[in-house]
């Protein structure tokens, strides 16, 4: 097996990993990249082009695409999407995980422990991997198909990459030691300079940013066809000056469909309040196309020229091509890419409602929601049109994010208890929306309810302990 870092995993482009330090191939390492979305594939391609996976000649590279939609058969596979040809040159081969494990669904299947070795042999045979060393680069290691792949290649180093704001939050599920010890790093987009991701940090995994210029260049290349679509759809003289970002909040049961439609109307009214008369609404590609006409009716009432973009165009292509003066959304990562990559002013709508509704407290969307609520101006009340001062955000966001992260996963981050208690003592009165009283009470943190002696006496665990003590004394 290849050499390991402090975390037990080999780093790409080193003598430990099948290459000399001068970049000469010595071991024929195969790097397998797993991607479920076009944006994920763009992120990992940017990391490759930035040199974060070693020299091109030193590795055989395979891109494995998967479709984790509820009904994958009706969707367009990643390798058949417009713009994929711009990513293809970085890889020697492209494989389909859906086809390989058919009829199983990628999101729900993982091998039985006793079958993992057989599956590894099957993959090596089907993809002509031989007996050489393999590295895995995948998205969320907490869920399938990434988890399944990590179990199959039980001796391979793992590189986790994250393309959104969730990387700043804590790991949702426990990772077995045999797997966590193989994770070399977390590659992430540096959307908030200076803010350190919490993802996998409890296992000692270090974060490593993908350079912004690399991801912007990749997005520009794969967005060339989308730019053509925009040029055909939207005349140069009638370009919208504001962009509204839809998500799929009702589809994941955070709010109802009616409430999500009302959220879009609130975004439109906020844009109109800021003086914009040409507005583009971009639904999320995963959102069901079942919305009513409330947005169009509100646009007519406000005298706003509304364009609904249903074509498969990346949000970043919209930002680069239309160069809007304002982007409004709820808590989409695209709000931060608009600010970080293109310098466009951004604003939020509806985060207060979502902070009330989101459950359980450990929900991985909580940290992205917290970041957007804390960092962006309220589109319905604040003065809009001023770009974010990204360089100064991390100083205030860091302690807040770590405090929320501790409350979400206190057992994984016990070292943050003192900082969380100090932050809550100083700032809870100003920012109560990020915390639940019951959670603060259970963690014995400032802002929680006092524990009454009577309720403690009635607690089953306390009563059992008292009985055990009395039994030993008798």
Short mmCIF file of N, CA and C in Angstrom, two decimals, residues 197-317:
data_model
loop_
_atom_site.label_atom_id
_atom_site.label_comp_id
_atom_site.label_asym_id
_atom_site.label_seq_id
_atom_site.Cartn_x
_atom_site.Cartn_y
_atom_site.Cartn_z
N UNK A 197 -13.36 25.59 7.58
CA UNK A 197 -14.40 24.56 7.60
C UNK A 197 -14.31 23.65 8.82
N UNK A 198 -15.48 23.26 9.34
CA UNK A 198 -15.54 22.31 10.45
C UNK A 198 -15.67 20.87 9.96
N UNK A 199 -16.07 20.69 8.71
CA UNK A 199 -16.32 19.36 8.18
C UNK A 199 -15.11 18.44 8.39
N UNK A 200 -15.35 17.32 9.07
CA UNK A 200 -14.34 16.29 9.34
C UNK A 200 -13.19 16.75 10.23
N UNK A 201 -13.28 17.94 10.81
CA UNK A 201 -12.18 18.45 11.64
C UNK A 201 -12.01 17.64 12.91
N UNK A 202 -13.09 16.98 13.38
CA UNK A 202 -12.96 16.18 14.60
C UNK A 202 -12.06 14.97 14.40
N UNK A 203 -11.79 14.64 13.14
CA UNK A 203 -10.89 13.52 12.84
C UNK A 203 -9.48 14.00 12.49
N UNK A 204 -9.23 15.27 12.70
CA UNK A 204 -7.91 15.82 12.40
C UNK A 204 -7.65 16.05 10.93
N UNK A 205 -8.71 16.06 10.12
CA UNK A 205 -8.56 16.27 8.68
C UNK A 205 -8.42 17.77 8.40
N UNK A 206 -7.41 18.13 7.65
CA UNK A 206 -7.14 19.53 7.36
C UNK A 206 -7.89 19.99 6.10
N UNK A 207 -8.42 21.22 6.11
CA UNK A 207 -9.05 21.76 4.90
C UNK A 207 -8.02 22.35 3.95
N UNK A 208 -8.33 22.34 2.66
CA UNK A 208 -7.46 22.92 1.65
C UNK A 208 -8.34 23.59 0.60
N UNK A 209 -8.21 24.90 0.40
CA UNK A 209 -9.09 25.60 -0.54
C UNK A 209 -8.71 25.34 -2.00
N UNK A 210 -9.74 25.28 -2.84
CA UNK A 210 -9.54 25.27 -4.29
C UNK A 210 -9.43 26.74 -4.72
N UNK A 211 -8.37 27.13 -5.42
CA UNK A 211 -8.22 28.55 -5.81
C UNK A 211 -9.44 29.07 -6.56
N UNK A 212 -9.90 30.25 -6.17
CA UNK A 212 -11.08 30.84 -6.81
C UNK A 212 -10.90 31.01 -8.31
N UNK A 213 -9.68 31.42 -8.72
CA UNK A 213 -9.49 31.65 -10.15
C UNK A 213 -9.62 30.36 -10.95
N UNK A 214 -9.27 29.23 -10.33
CA UNK A 214 -9.38 27.94 -11.03
C UNK A 214 -10.83 27.55 -11.23
N UNK A 215 -11.67 27.68 -10.19
CA UNK A 215 -13.07 27.29 -10.33
C UNK A 215 -13.82 28.27 -11.24
N UNK A 216 -13.49 29.56 -11.17
CA UNK A 216 -14.15 30.53 -12.05
C UNK A 216 -13.84 30.23 -13.51
N UNK A 217 -12.59 29.86 -13.79
CA UNK A 217 -12.20 29.52 -15.16
C UNK A 217 -12.96 28.29 -15.66
N UNK A 218 -13.06 27.26 -14.82
CA UNK A 218 -13.78 26.05 -15.23
C UNK A 218 -15.26 26.35 -15.46
N UNK A 219 -15.87 27.12 -14.56
CA UNK A 219 -17.28 27.47 -14.72
C UNK A 219 -17.51 28.27 -15.99
N UNK A 220 -16.57 29.14 -16.33
CA UNK A 220 -16.70 29.92 -17.57
C UNK A 220 -16.66 29.03 -18.79
N UNK A 221 -15.80 28.02 -18.76
CA UNK A 221 -15.67 27.13 -19.90
C UNK A 221 -16.91 26.25 -20.10
N UNK A 222 -17.41 25.66 -19.01
CA UNK A 222 -18.58 24.80 -19.16
C UNK A 222 -19.86 25.62 -19.36
N UNK A 223 -19.78 26.92 -19.08
CA UNK A 223 -20.95 27.77 -19.24
C UNK A 223 -21.06 28.44 -20.60
N UNK A 224 -20.15 28.11 -21.52
CA UNK A 224 -20.17 28.77 -22.83
C UNK A 224 -21.48 28.53 -23.57
N UNK A 225 -21.97 27.28 -23.53
CA UNK A 225 -23.24 26.98 -24.20
C UNK A 225 -24.40 27.68 -23.49
N UNK A 226 -24.35 27.71 -22.15
CA UNK A 226 -25.39 28.42 -21.40
C UNK A 226 -25.40 29.90 -21.71
N UNK A 227 -24.20 30.48 -21.92
CA UNK A 227 -24.14 31.89 -22.30
C UNK A 227 -24.82 32.12 -23.62
N UNK A 228 -24.69 31.15 -24.54
CA UNK A 228 -25.38 31.25 -25.82
C UNK A 228 -26.89 31.20 -25.65
N UNK A 229 -27.36 30.35 -24.74
CA UNK A 229 -28.79 30.28 -24.46
C UNK A 229 -29.30 31.61 -23.92
N UNK A 230 -28.54 32.20 -23.01
CA UNK A 230 -28.93 33.49 -22.44
C UNK A 230 -28.95 34.58 -23.50
N UNK A 231 -27.97 34.55 -24.41
CA UNK A 231 -27.92 35.56 -25.47
C UNK A 231 -29.14 35.45 -26.38
N UNK A 232 -29.59 34.22 -26.62
CA UNK A 232 -30.78 34.02 -27.46
C UNK A 232 -32.05 34.42 -26.74
N UNK A 233 -32.12 34.10 -25.43
CA UNK A 233 -33.33 34.36 -24.67
C UNK A 233 -33.51 35.82 -24.29
N UNK A 234 -32.39 36.50 -24.00
CA UNK A 234 -32.48 37.84 -23.41
C UNK A 234 -31.73 38.85 -24.26
N UNK A 235 -32.45 39.75 -24.92
CA UNK A 235 -31.78 40.76 -25.75
C UNK A 235 -30.87 41.65 -24.91
N UNK A 236 -29.78 42.09 -25.51
CA UNK A 236 -28.80 42.91 -24.78
C UNK A 236 -29.42 44.18 -24.22
N UNK A 237 -30.38 44.76 -24.95
CA UNK A 237 -30.96 46.02 -24.49
C UNK A 237 -32.01 45.83 -23.40
N UNK A 238 -32.42 44.58 -23.17
CA UNK A 238 -33.45 44.35 -22.15
C UNK A 238 -33.00 43.41 -21.04
N UNK A 239 -31.72 43.44 -20.75
CA UNK A 239 -31.20 42.52 -19.74
C UNK A 239 -31.74 42.84 -18.34
N UNK A 240 -32.11 41.81 -17.58
CA UNK A 240 -32.52 42.04 -16.19
C UNK A 240 -31.34 42.56 -15.38
N UNK A 241 -31.64 43.40 -14.42
CA UNK A 241 -30.59 43.93 -13.55
C UNK A 241 -30.56 43.26 -12.19
N UNK A 242 -31.56 42.41 -11.92
CA UNK A 242 -31.60 41.66 -10.66
C UNK A 242 -31.91 40.20 -10.96
N UNK A 243 -31.32 39.30 -10.19
CA UNK A 243 -31.53 37.86 -10.33
C UNK A 243 -32.06 37.31 -9.02
N UNK A 244 -33.13 36.51 -9.12
CA UNK A 244 -33.70 35.83 -7.96
C UNK A 244 -33.36 34.35 -8.04
N UNK A 245 -32.90 33.77 -6.95
CA UNK A 245 -32.49 32.37 -6.93
C UNK A 245 -33.52 31.52 -6.22
N UNK A 246 -34.09 30.57 -6.94
CA UNK A 246 -34.98 29.60 -6.32
C UNK A 246 -34.18 28.46 -5.72
N UNK A 247 -34.77 27.75 -4.77
CA UNK A 247 -34.17 26.54 -4.22
C UNK A 247 -35.20 25.42 -4.33
N UNK A 248 -35.12 24.41 -3.50
CA UNK A 248 -36.14 23.36 -3.50
C UNK A 248 -36.51 23.05 -2.05
N UNK A 249 -36.88 24.11 -1.34
CA UNK A 249 -37.11 24.02 0.09
C UNK A 249 -38.34 23.20 0.44
N UNK A 250 -39.41 23.31 -0.37
CA UNK A 250 -40.61 22.51 -0.09
C UNK A 250 -40.37 21.05 -0.43
N UNK A 251 -39.53 20.79 -1.44
CA UNK A 251 -39.26 19.41 -1.83
C UNK A 251 -38.55 18.64 -0.73
N UNK A 252 -37.79 19.34 0.12
CA UNK A 252 -37.11 18.67 1.24
C UNK A 252 -37.81 18.98 2.57
N UNK A 253 -39.08 19.42 2.46
CA UNK A 253 -39.97 19.56 3.62
C UNK A 253 -39.52 20.58 4.65
N UNK A 254 -38.80 21.63 4.22
CA UNK A 254 -38.46 22.70 5.15
C UNK A 254 -39.62 23.68 5.29
N UNK A 255 -40.30 23.95 4.17
CA UNK A 255 -41.50 24.78 4.18
C UNK A 255 -42.48 24.17 3.17
N UNK A 256 -43.70 24.71 3.13
CA UNK A 256 -44.69 24.20 2.18
C UNK A 256 -44.48 24.83 0.81
N UNK A 257 -45.11 24.24 -0.20
CA UNK A 257 -45.00 24.78 -1.55
C UNK A 257 -45.57 26.19 -1.62
N UNK A 258 -46.71 26.43 -0.94
CA UNK A 258 -47.30 27.77 -0.93
C UNK A 258 -46.35 28.78 -0.28
N UNK A 259 -45.71 28.37 0.80
CA UNK A 259 -44.76 29.27 1.47
C UNK A 259 -43.54 29.54 0.59
N UNK A 260 -43.12 28.55 -0.18
CA UNK A 260 -41.98 28.79 -1.06
C UNK A 260 -42.35 29.74 -2.20
N UNK A 261 -43.56 29.59 -2.72
CA UNK A 261 -44.01 30.54 -3.74
C UNK A 261 -44.06 31.95 -3.17
N UNK A 262 -44.56 32.09 -1.95
CA UNK A 262 -44.62 33.40 -1.31
C UNK A 262 -43.21 33.95 -1.09
N UNK A 263 -42.25 33.07 -0.81
CA UNK A 263 -40.86 33.49 -0.65
C UNK A 263 -40.34 34.12 -1.95
N UNK A 264 -40.68 33.51 -3.08
CA UNK A 264 -40.25 34.06 -4.37
C UNK A 264 -40.89 35.43 -4.63
N UNK A 265 -42.15 35.56 -4.24
CA UNK A 265 -42.83 36.84 -4.42
C UNK A 265 -42.17 37.91 -3.54
N UNK A 266 -41.78 37.54 -2.33
CA UNK A 266 -41.08 38.49 -1.45
C UNK A 266 -39.75 38.93 -2.06
N UNK A 267 -39.04 37.99 -2.70
CA UNK A 267 -37.79 38.34 -3.38
C UNK A 267 -38.06 39.36 -4.48
N UNK A 268 -39.13 39.11 -5.25
CA UNK A 268 -39.48 40.01 -6.36
C UNK A 268 -39.83 41.40 -5.83
N UNK A 269 -40.61 41.45 -4.77
CA UNK A 269 -40.99 42.75 -4.20
C UNK A 269 -39.76 43.49 -3.67
N UNK A 270 -38.83 42.75 -3.09
CA UNK A 270 -37.60 43.38 -2.58
C UNK A 270 -36.78 43.96 -3.73
N UNK A 271 -36.70 43.23 -4.85
CA UNK A 271 -35.97 43.75 -6.01
C UNK A 271 -36.64 45.00 -6.55
N UNK A 272 -37.97 44.98 -6.61
CA UNK A 272 -38.71 46.15 -7.09
C UNK A 272 -38.51 47.33 -6.13
N UNK A 273 -38.51 47.06 -4.83
CA UNK A 273 -38.29 48.12 -3.84
C UNK A 273 -36.93 48.78 -4.04
N UNK A 274 -35.95 47.96 -4.48
CA UNK A 274 -34.60 48.49 -4.71
C UNK A 274 -34.47 49.18 -6.06
N UNK A 275 -35.57 49.26 -6.81
CA UNK A 275 -35.56 50.02 -8.06
C UNK A 275 -35.35 49.22 -9.33
N UNK A 276 -35.40 47.89 -9.25
CA UNK A 276 -35.14 47.05 -10.43
C UNK A 276 -36.45 46.77 -11.16
N UNK A 277 -36.44 47.03 -12.47
CA UNK A 277 -37.63 46.83 -13.30
C UNK A 277 -37.48 45.66 -14.26
N UNK A 278 -36.28 45.11 -14.36
CA UNK A 278 -36.04 43.91 -15.14
C UNK A 278 -35.46 42.85 -14.22
N UNK A 279 -36.19 41.73 -14.02
CA UNK A 279 -35.79 40.72 -13.03
C UNK A 279 -35.81 39.34 -13.68
N UNK A 280 -34.79 38.54 -13.39
CA UNK A 280 -34.74 37.16 -13.85
C UNK A 280 -34.88 36.23 -12.66
N UNK A 281 -35.79 35.27 -12.78
CA UNK A 281 -35.95 34.25 -11.75
C UNK A 281 -35.36 32.94 -12.25
N UNK A 282 -34.40 32.39 -11.48
CA UNK A 282 -33.77 31.13 -11.86
C UNK A 282 -34.18 30.05 -10.87
N UNK A 283 -35.09 29.15 -11.25
CA UNK A 283 -35.44 28.05 -10.35
C UNK A 283 -34.25 27.12 -10.16
N UNK A 284 -34.24 26.41 -9.04
CA UNK A 284 -33.19 25.41 -8.83
C UNK A 284 -33.43 24.23 -9.77
N UNK A 285 -32.37 23.66 -10.36
CA UNK A 285 -32.58 22.56 -11.31
C UNK A 285 -33.24 21.34 -10.70
N UNK A 286 -33.14 21.17 -9.35
CA UNK A 286 -33.76 20.01 -8.70
C UNK A 286 -35.18 20.29 -8.23
N UNK A 287 -35.63 21.52 -8.39
CA UNK A 287 -36.97 21.88 -7.90
C UNK A 287 -38.04 21.34 -8.85
N UNK A 288 -39.15 20.83 -8.31
CA UNK A 288 -40.24 20.35 -9.16
C UNK A 288 -40.90 21.51 -9.88
N UNK A 289 -41.26 21.30 -11.13
CA UNK A 289 -41.88 22.36 -11.94
C UNK A 289 -43.38 22.39 -11.71
N UNK A 290 -43.79 22.73 -10.49
CA UNK A 290 -45.22 22.69 -10.15
C UNK A 290 -45.69 24.00 -9.55
N UNK A 291 -44.91 25.06 -9.69
CA UNK A 291 -45.28 26.32 -9.06
C UNK A 291 -46.41 27.00 -9.83
N UNK A 292 -47.20 27.79 -9.08
CA UNK A 292 -48.31 28.50 -9.69
C UNK A 292 -47.86 29.78 -10.38
N UNK A 293 -48.82 30.67 -10.60
CA UNK A 293 -48.56 31.90 -11.34
C UNK A 293 -48.42 33.11 -10.44
N UNK A 294 -48.20 32.88 -9.15
CA UNK A 294 -48.16 34.01 -8.21
C UNK A 294 -47.01 34.96 -8.52
N UNK A 295 -45.88 34.45 -8.98
CA UNK A 295 -44.74 35.31 -9.28
C UNK A 295 -45.04 36.19 -10.49
N UNK A 296 -45.62 35.59 -11.53
CA UNK A 296 -45.97 36.38 -12.72
C UNK A 296 -47.02 37.44 -12.39
N UNK A 297 -47.99 37.07 -11.55
CA UNK A 297 -49.04 38.02 -11.17
C UNK A 297 -48.45 39.17 -10.36
N UNK A 298 -47.52 38.88 -9.46
CA UNK A 298 -46.89 39.93 -8.67
C UNK A 298 -46.05 40.85 -9.56
N UNK A 299 -45.38 40.28 -10.56
CA UNK A 299 -44.59 41.09 -11.48
C UNK A 299 -45.48 42.05 -12.26
N UNK A 300 -46.62 41.56 -12.71
CA UNK A 300 -47.55 42.43 -13.44
C UNK A 300 -48.07 43.55 -12.54
N UNK A 301 -48.35 43.22 -11.30
CA UNK A 301 -48.84 44.22 -10.35
C UNK A 301 -47.79 45.30 -10.08
N UNK A 302 -46.51 44.88 -10.02
CA UNK A 302 -45.43 45.80 -9.69
C UNK A 302 -44.86 46.53 -10.91
N UNK A 303 -45.29 46.12 -12.09
CA UNK A 303 -44.74 46.72 -13.30
C UNK A 303 -43.32 46.28 -13.57
N UNK A 304 -43.01 45.04 -13.20
CA UNK A 304 -41.66 44.49 -13.38
C UNK A 304 -41.65 43.54 -14.57
N UNK A 305 -40.62 43.65 -15.41
CA UNK A 305 -40.45 42.73 -16.53
C UNK A 305 -39.74 41.48 -16.02
N UNK A 306 -40.47 40.36 -15.96
CA UNK A 306 -39.97 39.13 -15.36
C UNK A 306 -39.59 38.11 -16.42
N UNK A 307 -38.41 37.54 -16.27
CA UNK A 307 -37.97 36.43 -17.11
C UNK A 307 -37.74 35.22 -16.22
N UNK A 308 -38.40 34.10 -16.54
CA UNK A 308 -38.21 32.85 -15.79
C UNK A 308 -37.31 31.95 -16.63
N UNK A 309 -36.15 31.61 -16.09
CA UNK A 309 -35.15 30.85 -16.83
C UNK A 309 -35.25 29.37 -16.44
N UNK A 310 -35.94 28.59 -17.26
CA UNK A 310 -36.09 27.16 -16.99
C UNK A 310 -35.02 26.32 -17.68
N UNK A 311 -34.26 26.93 -18.57
CA UNK A 311 -33.22 26.20 -19.28
C UNK A 311 -32.10 25.79 -18.32
N UNK A 312 -31.38 24.69 -18.63
CA UNK A 312 -30.31 24.20 -17.75
C UNK A 312 -29.05 25.04 -17.85
N UNK A 313 -29.07 26.21 -17.20
CA UNK A 313 -27.94 27.14 -17.22
C UNK A 313 -27.46 27.33 -15.78
N UNK A 314 -26.15 27.20 -15.54
CA UNK A 314 -25.61 27.40 -14.21
C UNK A 314 -25.85 28.82 -13.72
N UNK A 315 -26.09 28.96 -12.42
CA UNK A 315 -26.27 30.29 -11.84
C UNK A 315 -25.04 31.15 -12.11
N UNK A 316 -23.85 30.55 -12.04
CA UNK A 316 -22.62 31.31 -12.26
C UNK A 316 -22.51 31.79 -13.69
N UNK A 317 -23.08 31.05 -14.64
CA UNK A 317 -23.11 31.51 -16.04
C UNK A 317 -24.01 32.74 -16.15
#
